[in-house]
PDB file of C-alpha atoms in Angstrom:
ATOM      1  CA  MET B1176      -5.865 -60.415 -55.406  1.00  0.00           C
ATOM      2  CA  ALA B1177      -7.130 -57.445 -53.384  1.00  0.00           C
ATOM      3  CA  ILE B1178      -5.853 -54.000 -53.658  1.00  0.00           C
ATOM      4  CA  LEU B1179      -6.218 -51.705 -50.648  1.00  0.00           C
ATOM      5  CA  VAL B1180      -6.486 -47.787 -51.403  1.00  0.00           C
ATOM      6  CA  PHE B1181      -6.341 -45.576 -48.454  1.00  0.00           C
ATOM      7  CA  PRO B1182      -6.782 -41.879 -49.481  1.00  0.00           C
ATOM      8  CA  VAL B1183      -4.831 -39.185 -48.140  1.00  0.00           C
ATOM      9  CA  PRO B1184      -6.851 -36.006 -47.103  1.00  0.00           C
ATOM     10  CA  THR B1185      -6.423 -32.966 -49.364  1.00  0.00           C
ATOM     11  CA  GLU B1186      -6.571 -30.464 -46.750  1.00  0.00           C
ATOM     12  CA  PRO B1187      -3.604 -30.893 -44.257  1.00  0.00           C
ATOM     13  CA  ILE B1188      -4.016 -30.313 -40.615  1.00  0.00           C
ATOM     14  CA  LEU B1189      -2.260 -27.369 -39.216  1.00  0.00           C
ATOM     15  CA  TRP B1190      -0.652 -27.474 -35.911  1.00  0.00           C
ATOM     16  CA  ALA B1191       0.845 -24.629 -34.113  1.00  0.00           C
ATOM     17  CA  SER B1192       3.194 -26.094 -31.784  1.00  0.00           C
ATOM     18  CA  SER B1193       4.401 -29.559 -30.504  1.00  0.00           C
ATOM     19  CA  PRO B1194       2.771 -31.595 -33.263  1.00  0.00           C
ATOM     20  CA  GLN B1195       2.501 -35.469 -32.912  1.00  0.00           C
ATOM     21  CA  ILE B1196       1.576 -38.099 -35.522  1.00  0.00           C
ATOM     22  CA  ALA B1197       0.216 -41.570 -34.047  1.00  0.00           C
ATOM     23  CA  ILE B1198       1.467 -44.542 -35.734  1.00  0.00           C
ATOM     24  CA  GLN B1199      -1.825 -46.814 -35.565  1.00  0.00           C
ATOM     25  CA  ALA B1200      -2.606 -50.501 -36.634  1.00  0.00           C
ATOM     26  CA  GLU B1201      -5.575 -49.617 -38.858  1.00  0.00           C
ATOM     27  CA  PRO B1202      -6.127 -46.753 -41.371  1.00  0.00           C
ATOM     28  CA  PRO B1203      -5.340 -44.186 -41.788  1.00  0.00           C
ATOM     29  CA  PHE B1204      -2.369 -45.731 -40.108  1.00  0.00           C
ATOM     30  CA  PHE B1205      -0.618 -42.424 -39.384  1.00  0.00           C
ATOM     31  CA  SER B1206      -3.020 -39.904 -37.709  1.00  0.00           C
ATOM     32  CA  PRO B1207      -3.209 -37.318 -39.040  1.00  0.00           C
ATOM     33  CA  ASN B1208      -1.803 -38.469 -42.489  1.00  0.00           C
ATOM     34  CA  HIS B1209      -1.531 -35.083 -43.768  1.00  0.00           C
ATOM     35  CA  LEU B1210       0.222 -32.467 -41.603  1.00  0.00           C
ATOM     36  CA  LYS B1211       1.117 -28.977 -42.016  1.00  0.00           C
ATOM     37  CA  ILE B1212       3.733 -27.702 -39.746  1.00  0.00           C
ATOM     38  CA  ARG B1213       5.880 -24.421 -39.459  1.00  0.00           C
ATOM     39  CA  LEU B1214       9.770 -24.169 -40.339  1.00  0.00           C
ATOM     40  CA  ASP B1215      11.681 -25.150 -37.202  1.00  0.00           C
ATOM     41  CA  THR B1216       8.722 -27.092 -35.319  1.00  0.00           C
ATOM     42  CA  PRO B1217       9.753 -30.502 -34.084  1.00  0.00           C
ATOM     43  CA  LEU B1218       7.646 -33.300 -34.949  1.00  0.00           C
ATOM     44  CA  THR B1219       7.294 -36.426 -33.265  1.00  0.00           C
ATOM     45  CA  TRP B1220       5.853 -40.014 -34.595  1.00  0.00           C
ATOM     46  CA  LEU B1221       4.504 -42.169 -31.639  1.00  0.00           C
ATOM     47  CA  ASN B1222       4.331 -46.222 -32.440  1.00  0.00           C
ATOM     48  CA  GLN B1223       1.261 -47.174 -30.815  1.00  0.00           C
ATOM     49  CA  THR B1224       1.029 -50.539 -32.162  1.00  0.00           C
ATOM     50  CA  ARG B1225       2.546 -53.977 -31.124  1.00  0.00           C
ATOM     51  CA  GLU B1226       4.720 -54.034 -34.379  1.00  0.00           C
ATOM     52  CA  ALA B1227       7.830 -52.240 -35.301  1.00  0.00           C
ATOM     53  CA  HIS B1228       7.470 -49.455 -38.091  1.00  0.00           C
ATOM     54  CA  SER B1229       9.812 -46.775 -39.602  1.00  0.00           C
ATOM     55  CA  ILE B1230       9.211 -43.299 -41.218  1.00  0.00           C
ATOM     56  CA  VAL B1231      11.041 -42.783 -44.655  1.00  0.00           C
ATOM     57  CA  ALA B1232      10.785 -39.841 -47.183  1.00  0.00           C
ATOM     58  CA  ASP B1233       9.704 -41.250 -50.315  1.00  0.00           C
ATOM     59  CA  ASP B1234      12.510 -39.283 -51.856  1.00  0.00           C
ATOM     60  CA  CYS B1235      15.064 -41.688 -50.383  1.00  0.00           C
ATOM     61  CA  GLN B1236      13.966 -44.123 -53.089  1.00  0.00           C
ATOM     62  CA  SER B1237      15.383 -42.148 -55.797  1.00  0.00           C
ATOM     63  CA  ARG B1238      18.337 -39.903 -54.165  1.00  0.00           C
ATOM     64  CA  SER B1239      21.740 -40.631 -52.684  1.00  0.00           C
ATOM     65  CA  GLN B1240      20.664 -38.466 -49.741  1.00  0.00           C
ATOM     66  CA  CYS B1241      17.129 -38.659 -48.349  1.00  0.00           C
ATOM     67  CA  SER B1242      15.124 -36.033 -46.425  1.00  0.00           C
ATOM     68  CA  PHE B1243      14.603 -38.416 -43.416  1.00  0.00           C
ATOM     69  CA  ASP B1244      14.754 -42.013 -42.186  1.00  0.00           C
ATOM     70  CA  SER B1245      14.003 -43.009 -38.681  1.00  0.00           C
ATOM     71  CA  GLY B1246      15.373 -46.504 -38.934  1.00  0.00           C
ATOM     72  CA  VAL B1247      13.246 -49.121 -36.770  1.00  0.00           C
ATOM     73  CA  ILE B1248      10.864 -47.494 -34.142  1.00  0.00           C
ATOM     74  CA  ARG B1249       9.883 -50.319 -31.713  1.00  0.00           C
ATOM     75  CA  PRO B1250       6.433 -50.445 -30.126  1.00  0.00           C
ATOM     76  CA  ASP B1251       5.809 -47.536 -27.620  1.00  0.00           C
ATOM     77  CA  HIS B1252       8.961 -45.579 -28.853  1.00  0.00           C
ATOM     78  CA  GLN B1253       9.104 -42.493 -31.124  1.00  0.00           C
ATOM     79  CA  PHE B1254      10.984 -40.689 -33.769  1.00  0.00           C
ATOM     80  CA  VAL B1255      11.439 -36.948 -33.508  1.00  0.00           C
ATOM     81  CA  LEU B1256      12.233 -34.961 -36.610  1.00  0.00           C
ATOM     82  CA  THR B1257      13.737 -31.500 -35.547  1.00  0.00           C
ATOM     83  CA  ARG B1258      14.219 -29.636 -38.850  1.00  0.00           C
ATOM     84  CA  LEU B1259      13.161 -29.882 -42.512  1.00  0.00           C
ATOM     85  CA  ALA B1260      13.245 -27.367 -45.325  1.00  0.00           C
ATOM     86  CA  PRO B1261      10.026 -25.764 -46.612  1.00  0.00           C
ATOM     87  CA  GLY B1262       8.257 -28.389 -48.889  1.00  0.00           C
ATOM     88  CA  SER B1263       6.067 -31.260 -49.013  1.00  0.00           C
ATOM     89  CA  TYR B1264       7.480 -34.489 -47.997  1.00  0.00           C
ATOM     90  CA  PRO B1265       5.171 -37.911 -49.061  1.00  0.00           C
ATOM     91  CA  TYR B1266       6.438 -40.525 -46.448  1.00  0.00           C
ATOM     92  CA  HIS B1267       5.776 -44.114 -45.897  1.00  0.00           C
ATOM     93  CA  CYS B1268       6.503 -47.017 -43.460  1.00  0.00           C
ATOM     94  CA  GLY B1269       9.564 -48.810 -44.902  1.00  0.00           C
ATOM     95  CA  LEU B1270       8.433 -52.047 -43.131  1.00  0.00           C
ATOM     96  CA  HIS B1271       4.840 -51.575 -44.520  1.00  0.00           C
ATOM     97  CA  PRO B1272       4.880 -49.547 -47.763  1.00  0.00           C
ATOM     98  CA  PHE B1273       0.950 -49.279 -47.891  1.00  0.00           C
ATOM     99  CA  MET B1274       1.123 -47.200 -44.634  1.00  0.00           C
ATOM    100  CA  ARG B1275       1.628 -43.495 -46.089  1.00  0.00           C
ATOM    101  CA  GLY B1276       1.165 -39.843 -45.052  1.00  0.00           C
ATOM    102  CA  VAL B1277       2.267 -36.536 -45.981  1.00  0.00           C
ATOM    103  CA  LEU B1278       4.228 -33.811 -44.388  1.00  0.00           C
ATOM    104  CA  THR B1279       4.282 -30.421 -45.161  1.00  0.00           C
ATOM    105  CA  VAL B1280       6.635 -27.717 -44.000  1.00  0.00           C
ATOM    106  CA  HIS B1281       5.962 -23.979 -44.613  1.00  0.00           C
ATOM    107  CA  THR B1282       7.576 -20.564 -43.658  1.00  0.00           C
ATOM    108  CA  PRO B1283       5.112 -18.638 -41.657  1.00  0.00           C
ATOM    109  CA  PRO B1284       4.553 -15.143 -43.079  1.00  0.00           C
ATOM    110  CA  PRO B1285       6.642 -12.045 -41.486  1.00  0.00           C
ATOM    111  CA  PRO B1286       4.767 -10.137 -38.508  1.00  0.00           C
ATOM    112  CA  SER B1287       2.583  -7.289 -39.951  1.00  0.00           C
ATOM    113  CA  SER B1288       3.884  -3.919 -39.047  1.00  0.00           C
ATOM    114  CA  ASP B1289       1.000  -1.995 -38.183  1.00  0.00           C
ATOM    115  CA  ILE B1290       1.831   1.602 -37.212  1.00  0.00           C
TER     116      ILE B1290
END
């Protein structure tokens, strides 16, 4: 029996605007697989494979209400997430649970008031 382990990077990639995560057929499967975005920044997952996938927040397994669940994303289709509260959101493909990623939403600091 083989166990596949795919590490999630410890340092997230920070995108300023219009971030996109590619769904791929090979590891790391979600590229980037750890992304940090600002509050109110839309995020798009694009399925670049020949198979259907889904994007499901890990909290969907333990709560009656989950943070996000894309449903099935067919090949060459996308899922857009428009708003999440600040926090860390581990997620996986509901059809292929070994495909994993982490999304971190943060509130940008207020603008400095230089006088």
